[in-house]
Amino acid sequence: GQNIDQPTEMTATEGAIVQINCTYQTSGFNGLFWYQQHAGEAPTFLSYNVLDGLEEKGRFSSFLSRSKGYSYLLLKELQMKDSASYLCAVRDSNYQLIWGAGTKLIIKP
Amino acid sequence: IAGITQAPTSQILAAGRRMTLRCTQDMRHNAMYWYRQDLGLGLRLIHYSNTAGTTGKGEVPDGYSVSRANTDDFPLTLASAVPSQTSVYFCASSDGSSSTEAFFGQGTRLTVV
């Protein structure tokens, strides 16, 4: 079966750095996405990786290792507004998105 | 403002009733999707459409039907609602290429009692 694993919840301090991990087992791979979802709102796109390595976008970076079935989202200089759930999703061989359950990130002052 | 719109934003529905959730996008995206999101679970695909006139079943299609008469609209119908269909429903669209992200509507919170 297809499976995406992420930690359920993480806590970090304002101004610090946090890394959210995602491991996946899917039938085929056509890219990995990270989305941010604030409580009661729709998911919004953060990053896309299809090749191994690091993609940097401002305070957010995403890393992919296809051989390990592993990705992480790195958030730097954390702000209170970063409190949200972070969803990892993999596009499989049928080009459908398979979603993890999300990681709820709590930022403390 | 271009985007994807869902209606209603929330609904309380009696079990056994029929209900259609509406979804409209103005980005001319080929692909559209319906997901449900339940606490502790990832987004689960109900139905999808890769282009107007075609639809496909996702992971959890039972009890739901869709149609795609044109590019912009992708309604989701619950023929006879049951309490297990209580969930938050998200409609999404993408241009269909593998590298581009999906855009989500604001969601419909449905409670079946």
PDB file of C-alpha atoms in Angstrom:
ATOM      1  CA  GLY A   1       0.000   0.000   0.000  1.00  0.00           C
ATOM      2  CA  GLN A   2       0.929   3.636  -0.172  1.00  0.00           C
ATOM      3  CA  ASN A   3       2.001   5.416   2.958  1.00  0.00           C
ATOM      4  CA  ILE A   4       3.266   8.837   4.002  1.00  0.00           C
ATOM      5  CA  ASP A   5       4.517   9.346   7.548  1.00  0.00           C
ATOM      6  CA  GLN A   6       5.000  12.620   9.366  1.00  0.00           C
ATOM      7  CA  PRO A   7       5.197  13.434  13.073  1.00  0.00           C
ATOM      8  CA  THR A   8       1.803  14.358  14.466  1.00  0.00           C
ATOM      9  CA  GLU A   9       2.897  17.424  16.379  1.00  0.00           C
ATOM     10  CA  MET A  10       6.041  19.480  16.998  1.00  0.00           C
ATOM     11  CA  THR A  11       6.772  22.449  19.232  1.00  0.00           C
ATOM     12  CA  ALA A  12       9.407  25.112  18.590  1.00  0.00           C
ATOM     13  CA  THR A  13      10.371  28.544  19.871  1.00  0.00           C
ATOM     14  CA  GLU A  14       9.919  31.825  18.054  1.00  0.00           C
ATOM     15  CA  GLY A  15      13.113  32.753  16.206  1.00  0.00           C
ATOM     16  CA  ALA A  16      14.433  29.192  16.170  1.00  0.00           C
ATOM     17  CA  ILE A  17      14.743  26.595  13.387  1.00  0.00           C
ATOM     18  CA  VAL A  18      12.573  23.492  13.014  1.00  0.00           C
ATOM     19  CA  GLN A  19      12.797  20.506  10.685  1.00  0.00           C
ATOM     20  CA  ILE A  20       9.676  18.527   9.807  1.00  0.00           C
ATOM     21  CA  ASN A  21      10.376  15.093   8.358  1.00  0.00           C
ATOM     22  CA  CYS A  22       8.345  13.087   5.885  1.00  0.00           C
ATOM     23  CA  THR A  23       8.953   9.513   4.759  1.00  0.00           C
ATOM     24  CA  TYR A  24       7.015   7.907   1.974  1.00  0.00           C
ATOM     25  CA  GLN A  25       6.326   4.590   0.291  1.00  0.00           C
ATOM     26  CA  THR A  26       4.329   5.056  -2.883  1.00  0.00           C
ATOM     27  CA  SER A  27       3.720   3.304  -6.182  1.00  0.00           C
ATOM     28  CA  GLY A  28       5.942   5.477  -8.314  1.00  0.00           C
ATOM     29  CA  PHE A  29       7.166   8.989  -7.704  1.00  0.00           C
ATOM     30  CA  ASN A  30       6.445  12.129  -9.682  1.00  0.00           C
ATOM     31  CA  GLY A  31       7.309  14.803  -7.180  1.00  0.00           C
ATOM     32  CA  LEU A  32       6.831  15.747  -3.545  1.00  0.00           C
ATOM     33  CA  PHE A  33       4.910  18.757  -2.279  1.00  0.00           C
ATOM     34  CA  TRP A  34       4.740  20.607   1.011  1.00  0.00           C
ATOM     35  CA  TYR A  35       1.651  22.591   1.939  1.00  0.00           C
ATOM     36  CA  GLN A  36       0.834  24.821   4.888  1.00  0.00           C
ATOM     37  CA  GLN A  37      -2.616  24.744   6.431  1.00  0.00           C
ATOM     38  CA  HIS A  38      -3.741  27.162   9.128  1.00  0.00           C
ATOM     39  CA  ALA A  39      -6.576  25.986  11.344  1.00  0.00           C
ATOM     40  CA  GLY A  40      -9.925  26.259   9.598  1.00  0.00           C
ATOM     41  CA  GLU A  41      -8.364  27.237   6.292  1.00  0.00           C
ATOM     42  CA  ALA A  42      -7.431  25.585   3.013  1.00  0.00           C
ATOM     43  CA  PRO A  43      -3.958  24.145   2.356  1.00  0.00           C
ATOM     44  CA  THR A  44      -1.623  26.491   0.504  1.00  0.00           C
ATOM     45  CA  PHE A  45       1.412  25.464  -1.547  1.00  0.00           C
ATOM     46  CA  LEU A  46       4.892  25.885  -0.068  1.00  0.00           C
ATOM     47  CA  SER A  47       7.364  23.860  -2.113  1.00  0.00           C
ATOM     48  CA  TYR A  48       7.935  21.191  -4.737  1.00  0.00           C
ATOM     49  CA  ASN A  49      10.826  18.729  -5.096  1.00  0.00           C
ATOM     50  CA  VAL A  50      11.286  16.218  -7.880  1.00  0.00           C
ATOM     51  CA  LEU A  51      15.094  15.879  -7.935  1.00  0.00           C
ATOM     52  CA  ASP A  52      17.340  15.064  -4.973  1.00  0.00           C
ATOM     53  CA  GLY A  53      18.637  18.018  -3.059  1.00  0.00           C
ATOM     54  CA  LEU A  54      17.591  21.192  -1.360  1.00  0.00           C
ATOM     55  CA  GLU A  55      15.155  23.799  -2.639  1.00  0.00           C
ATOM     56  CA  GLU A  56      15.306  27.111  -0.808  1.00  0.00           C
ATOM     57  CA  LYS A  57      12.561  29.697  -0.721  1.00  0.00           C
ATOM     58  CA  GLY A  58      13.156  32.478   1.732  1.00  0.00           C
ATOM     59  CA  ARG A  59      12.788  31.195   5.297  1.00  0.00           C
ATOM     60  CA  PHE A  60      11.556  27.819   4.050  1.00  0.00           C
ATOM     61  CA  SER A  61      13.649  25.049   2.474  1.00  0.00           C
ATOM     62  CA  SER A  62      12.687  21.557   1.390  1.00  0.00           C
ATOM     63  CA  PHE A  63      14.988  18.595   0.888  1.00  0.00           C
ATOM     64  CA  LEU A  64      14.429  15.354  -1.000  1.00  0.00           C
ATOM     65  CA  SER A  65      16.221  11.999  -1.117  1.00  0.00           C
ATOM     66  CA  ARG A  66      14.403   9.711  -3.527  1.00  0.00           C
ATOM     67  CA  SER A  67      16.587   6.691  -2.729  1.00  0.00           C
ATOM     68  CA  LYS A  68      15.628   6.972   0.952  1.00  0.00           C
ATOM     69  CA  GLY A  69      12.000   7.937   0.372  1.00  0.00           C
ATOM     70  CA  TYR A  70      12.599  10.938   2.587  1.00  0.00           C
ATOM     71  CA  SER A  71      11.981  14.645   2.632  1.00  0.00           C
ATOM     72  CA  TYR A  72      12.131  17.409   5.177  1.00  0.00           C
ATOM     73  CA  LEU A  73      10.800  20.939   5.419  1.00  0.00           C
ATOM     74  CA  LEU A  74      13.110  23.371   7.211  1.00  0.00           C
ATOM     75  CA  LEU A  75      11.666  26.540   8.665  1.00  0.00           C
ATOM     76  CA  LYS A  76      14.095  29.212   9.831  1.00  0.00           C
ATOM     77  CA  GLU A  77      13.596  32.323  11.974  1.00  0.00           C
ATOM     78  CA  LEU A  78      10.279  31.022  13.174  1.00  0.00           C
ATOM     79  CA  GLN A  79       7.458  33.491  13.579  1.00  0.00           C
ATOM     80  CA  MET A  80       4.203  33.071  15.490  1.00  0.00           C
ATOM     81  CA  LYS A  81       2.311  33.082  12.170  1.00  0.00           C
ATOM     82  CA  ASP A  82       4.135  29.859  11.251  1.00  0.00           C
ATOM     83  CA  SER A  83       1.921  28.007  13.720  1.00  0.00           C
ATOM     84  CA  ALA A  84      -0.009  25.728  11.368  1.00  0.00           C
ATOM     85  CA  SER A  85      -0.157  22.195  10.069  1.00  0.00           C
ATOM     86  CA  TYR A  86       2.361  21.185   7.414  1.00  0.00           C
ATOM     87  CA  LEU A  87       1.251  18.577   4.904  1.00  0.00           C
ATOM     88  CA  CYS A  88       3.561  16.366   2.867  1.00  0.00           C
ATOM     89  CA  ALA A  89       2.162  14.924  -0.367  1.00  0.00           C
ATOM     90  CA  VAL A  90       3.656  12.670  -3.044  1.00  0.00           C
ATOM     91  CA  ARG A  91       2.467  12.442  -6.627  1.00  0.00           C
ATOM     92  CA  ASP A  92       2.390   8.765  -7.528  1.00  0.00           C
ATOM     93  CA  SER A  93       2.695   6.883 -10.826  1.00  0.00           C
ATOM     94  CA  ASN A  94      -0.960   7.705 -11.631  1.00  0.00           C
ATOM     95  CA  TYR A  95      -0.226  11.388 -11.017  1.00  0.00           C
ATOM     96  CA  GLN A  96      -2.501  11.381  -7.993  1.00  0.00           C
ATOM     97  CA  LEU A  97      -1.437  13.139  -4.803  1.00  0.00           C
ATOM     98  CA  ILE A  98      -1.043  10.910  -1.739  1.00  0.00           C
ATOM     99  CA  TRP A  99      -1.195  12.942   1.472  1.00  0.00           C
ATOM    100  CA  GLY A 100       0.328  12.558   4.876  1.00  0.00           C
ATOM    101  CA  ALA A 101      -1.847  13.332   7.914  1.00  0.00           C
ATOM    102  CA  GLY A 102       0.082  16.535   8.537  1.00  0.00           C
ATOM    103  CA  THR A 103       2.340  17.847  11.290  1.00  0.00           C
ATOM    104  CA  LYS A 104       0.865  20.401  13.649  1.00  0.00           C
ATOM    105  CA  LEU A 105       3.579  22.946  14.478  1.00  0.00           C
ATOM    106  CA  ILE A 106       3.164  24.943  17.670  1.00  0.00           C
ATOM    107  CA  ILE A 107       5.327  28.042  18.065  1.00  0.00           C
ATOM    108  CA  LYS A 108       5.959  29.340  21.562  1.00  0.00           C
ATOM    109  CA  PRO A 109       7.198  32.837  22.369  1.00  0.00           C
TER     110      PRO A 109
ATOM    111  CA  ILE B   1      -9.751  37.582  -8.229  1.00  0.00           C
ATOM    112  CA  ALA B   2      -8.933  34.279  -9.908  1.00  0.00           C
ATOM    113  CA  GLY B   3      -9.349  31.218  -7.801  1.00  0.00           C
ATOM    114  CA  ILE B   4     -11.534  28.356  -6.749  1.00  0.00           C
ATOM    115  CA  THR B   5     -14.798  28.806  -4.895  1.00  0.00           C
ATOM    116  CA  GLN B   6     -16.857  26.323  -2.911  1.00  0.00           C
ATOM    117  CA  ALA B   7     -20.417  26.598  -1.652  1.00  0.00           C
ATOM    118  CA  PRO B   8     -21.783  26.337   0.925  1.00  0.00           C
ATOM    119  CA  THR B   9     -19.051  27.034   3.490  1.00  0.00           C
ATOM    120  CA  SER B  10     -20.874  24.951   6.071  1.00  0.00           C
ATOM    121  CA  GLN B  11     -23.998  22.840   6.259  1.00  0.00           C
ATOM    122  CA  ILE B  12     -25.885  20.712   8.742  1.00  0.00           C
ATOM    123  CA  LEU B  13     -27.727  17.943   6.937  1.00  0.00           C
ATOM    124  CA  ALA B  14     -30.210  15.331   8.099  1.00  0.00           C
ATOM    125  CA  ALA B  15     -29.211  11.748   7.415  1.00  0.00           C
ATOM    126  CA  GLY B  16     -30.822  10.370   4.282  1.00  0.00           C
ATOM    127  CA  ARG B  17     -30.999  13.746   2.542  1.00  0.00           C
ATOM    128  CA  ARG B  18     -29.390  14.486  -0.794  1.00  0.00           C
ATOM    129  CA  MET B  19     -26.818  17.270  -0.960  1.00  0.00           C
ATOM    130  CA  THR B  20     -24.657  18.835  -3.680  1.00  0.00           C
ATOM    131  CA  LEU B  21     -21.467  20.671  -2.827  1.00  0.00           C
ATOM    132  CA  ARG B  22     -20.542  23.188  -5.475  1.00  0.00           C
ATOM    133  CA  CYS B  23     -17.072  23.997  -6.790  1.00  0.00           C
ATOM    134  CA  THR B  24     -16.136  26.522  -9.452  1.00  0.00           C
ATOM    135  CA  GLN B  25     -12.726  27.623 -10.705  1.00  0.00           C
ATOM    136  CA  ASP B  26     -11.814  30.383 -13.121  1.00  0.00           C
ATOM    137  CA  MET B  27      -8.182  29.434 -13.754  1.00  0.00           C
ATOM    138  CA  ARG B  28      -9.029  27.223 -16.753  1.00  0.00           C
ATOM    139  CA  HIS B  29      -7.409  24.279 -14.996  1.00  0.00           C
ATOM    140  CA  ASN B  30      -7.926  20.901 -16.618  1.00  0.00           C
ATOM    141  CA  ALA B  31      -7.792  18.795 -13.476  1.00  0.00           C
ATOM    142  CA  MET B  32     -10.145  19.062 -10.502  1.00  0.00           C
ATOM    143  CA  TYR B  33     -10.381  17.056  -7.312  1.00  0.00           C
ATOM    144  CA  TRP B  34     -12.616  16.489  -4.315  1.00  0.00           C
ATOM    145  CA  TYR B  35     -11.011  15.579  -0.989  1.00  0.00           C
ATOM    146  CA  ARG B  36     -12.316  15.001   2.482  1.00  0.00           C
ATOM    147  CA  GLN B  37     -10.246  15.857   5.522  1.00  0.00           C
ATOM    148  CA  ASP B  38     -10.863  14.169   8.849  1.00  0.00           C
ATOM    149  CA  LEU B  39      -8.999  14.698  12.108  1.00  0.00           C
ATOM    150  CA  GLY B  40      -5.850  12.591  12.273  1.00  0.00           C
ATOM    151  CA  LEU B  41      -6.093  11.502   8.663  1.00  0.00           C
ATOM    152  CA  GLY B  42      -4.555  12.968   5.557  1.00  0.00           C
ATOM    153  CA  LEU B  43      -6.578  14.439   2.764  1.00  0.00           C
ATOM    154  CA  ARG B  44      -8.348  11.565   1.047  1.00  0.00           C
ATOM    155  CA  LEU B  45      -9.325  11.744  -2.597  1.00  0.00           C
ATOM    156  CA  ILE B  46     -13.003  11.093  -3.291  1.00  0.00           C
ATOM    157  CA  HIS B  47     -13.261  11.710  -7.024  1.00  0.00           C
ATOM    158  CA  TYR B  48     -11.231  13.498  -9.629  1.00  0.00           C
ATOM    159  CA  SER B  49     -11.502  14.762 -13.175  1.00  0.00           C
ATOM    160  CA  ASN B  50      -8.499  15.127 -15.469  1.00  0.00           C
ATOM    161  CA  THR B  51     -10.447  17.092 -18.062  1.00  0.00           C
ATOM    162  CA  ALA B  52     -13.990  18.200 -18.826  1.00  0.00           C
ATOM    163  CA  GLY B  53     -16.222  15.252 -19.640  1.00  0.00           C
ATOM    164  CA  THR B  54     -14.190  12.685 -17.702  1.00  0.00           C
ATOM    165  CA  THR B  55     -14.224  11.622 -14.049  1.00  0.00           C
ATOM    166  CA  GLY B  56     -12.501   8.985 -11.969  1.00  0.00           C
ATOM    167  CA  LYS B  57     -12.801   7.366  -8.556  1.00  0.00           C
ATOM    168  CA  GLY B  58     -10.361   8.158  -5.813  1.00  0.00           C
ATOM    169  CA  GLU B  59      -9.580   6.403  -2.567  1.00  0.00           C
ATOM    170  CA  VAL B  60     -13.001   6.842  -0.898  1.00  0.00           C
ATOM    171  CA  PRO B  61     -15.682   7.206  -3.620  1.00  0.00           C
ATOM    172  CA  ASP B  62     -18.560   5.258  -2.053  1.00  0.00           C
ATOM    173  CA  GLY B  63     -21.640   7.358  -1.369  1.00  0.00           C
ATOM    174  CA  TYR B  64     -20.449  10.209  -3.591  1.00  0.00           C
ATOM    175  CA  SER B  65     -20.842  11.099  -7.248  1.00  0.00           C
ATOM    176  CA  VAL B  66     -19.437  13.866  -9.439  1.00  0.00           C
ATOM    177  CA  SER B  67     -19.916  15.340 -12.882  1.00  0.00           C
ATOM    178  CA  ARG B  68     -17.733  17.556 -15.063  1.00  0.00           C
ATOM    179  CA  ALA B  69     -19.926  19.083 -17.746  1.00  0.00           C
ATOM    180  CA  ASN B  70     -17.490  21.954 -18.366  1.00  0.00           C
ATOM    181  CA  THR B  71     -14.005  23.113 -17.375  1.00  0.00           C
ATOM    182  CA  ASP B  72     -15.086  25.396 -14.565  1.00  0.00           C
ATOM    183  CA  ASP B  73     -17.541  23.378 -12.470  1.00  0.00           C
ATOM    184  CA  PHE B  74     -17.114  20.158 -10.521  1.00  0.00           C
ATOM    185  CA  PRO B  75     -20.051  19.462  -8.184  1.00  0.00           C
ATOM    186  CA  LEU B  76     -19.975  16.674  -5.595  1.00  0.00           C
ATOM    187  CA  THR B  77     -23.252  14.953  -4.716  1.00  0.00           C
ATOM    188  CA  LEU B  78     -24.104  12.884  -1.675  1.00  0.00           C
ATOM    189  CA  ALA B  79     -27.115  10.843  -2.759  1.00  0.00           C
ATOM    190  CA  SER B  80     -28.233   9.845   0.732  1.00  0.00           C
ATOM    191  CA  ALA B  81     -26.089  11.329   3.479  1.00  0.00           C
ATOM    192  CA  VAL B  82     -24.874   9.256   6.420  1.00  0.00           C
ATOM    193  CA  PRO B  83     -23.188  10.451   9.649  1.00  0.00           C
ATOM    194  CA  SER B  84     -19.815   9.011   8.549  1.00  0.00           C
ATOM    195  CA  GLN B  85     -19.803  11.610   5.790  1.00  0.00           C
ATOM    196  CA  THR B  86     -19.418  14.342   8.391  1.00  0.00           C
ATOM    197  CA  SER B  87     -16.154  15.969   7.356  1.00  0.00           C
ATOM    198  CA  VAL B  88     -14.509  18.992   5.815  1.00  0.00           C
ATOM    199  CA  TYR B  89     -14.609  18.789   2.041  1.00  0.00           C
ATOM    200  CA  PHE B  90     -12.044  20.523  -0.140  1.00  0.00           C
ATOM    201  CA  CYS B  91     -12.221  21.045  -3.856  1.00  0.00           C
ATOM    202  CA  ALA B  92      -8.931  21.605  -5.660  1.00  0.00           C
ATOM    203  CA  SER B  93      -7.724  22.218  -9.181  1.00  0.00           C
ATOM    204  CA  SER B  94      -4.451  22.094 -11.097  1.00  0.00           C
ATOM    205  CA  ASP B  95      -3.346  22.540 -14.665  1.00  0.00           C
ATOM    206  CA  GLY B  96      -2.645  18.824 -14.819  1.00  0.00           C
ATOM    207  CA  SER B  97       1.117  18.879 -15.266  1.00  0.00           C
ATOM    208  CA  SER B  98       3.138  16.882 -12.773  1.00  0.00           C
ATOM    209  CA  SER B  99       5.231  19.793 -11.524  1.00  0.00           C
ATOM    210  CA  THR B 100       2.508  22.233 -10.616  1.00  0.00           C
ATOM    211  CA  GLU B 101       0.668  22.505  -7.403  1.00  0.00           C
ATOM    212  CA  ALA B 102      -3.006  22.125  -6.696  1.00  0.00           C
ATOM    213  CA  PHE B 103      -5.040  25.153  -5.594  1.00  0.00           C
ATOM    214  CA  PHE B 104      -7.679  24.605  -2.947  1.00  0.00           C
ATOM    215  CA  GLY B 105     -11.079  26.095  -2.279  1.00  0.00           C
ATOM    216  CA  GLN B 106     -11.860  27.340   1.211  1.00  0.00           C
ATOM    217  CA  GLY B 107     -13.621  24.119   2.166  1.00  0.00           C
ATOM    218  CA  THR B 108     -17.142  23.029   3.105  1.00  0.00           C
ATOM    219  CA  ARG B 109     -17.739  21.860   6.656  1.00  0.00           C
ATOM    220  CA  LEU B 110     -20.531  19.270   6.488  1.00  0.00           C
ATOM    221  CA  THR B 111     -22.234  17.768   9.513  1.00  0.00           C
ATOM    222  CA  VAL B 112     -24.664  14.894   8.966  1.00  0.00           C
ATOM    223  CA  VAL B 113     -26.996  14.298  11.903  1.00  0.00           C
TER     224      VAL B 113
END
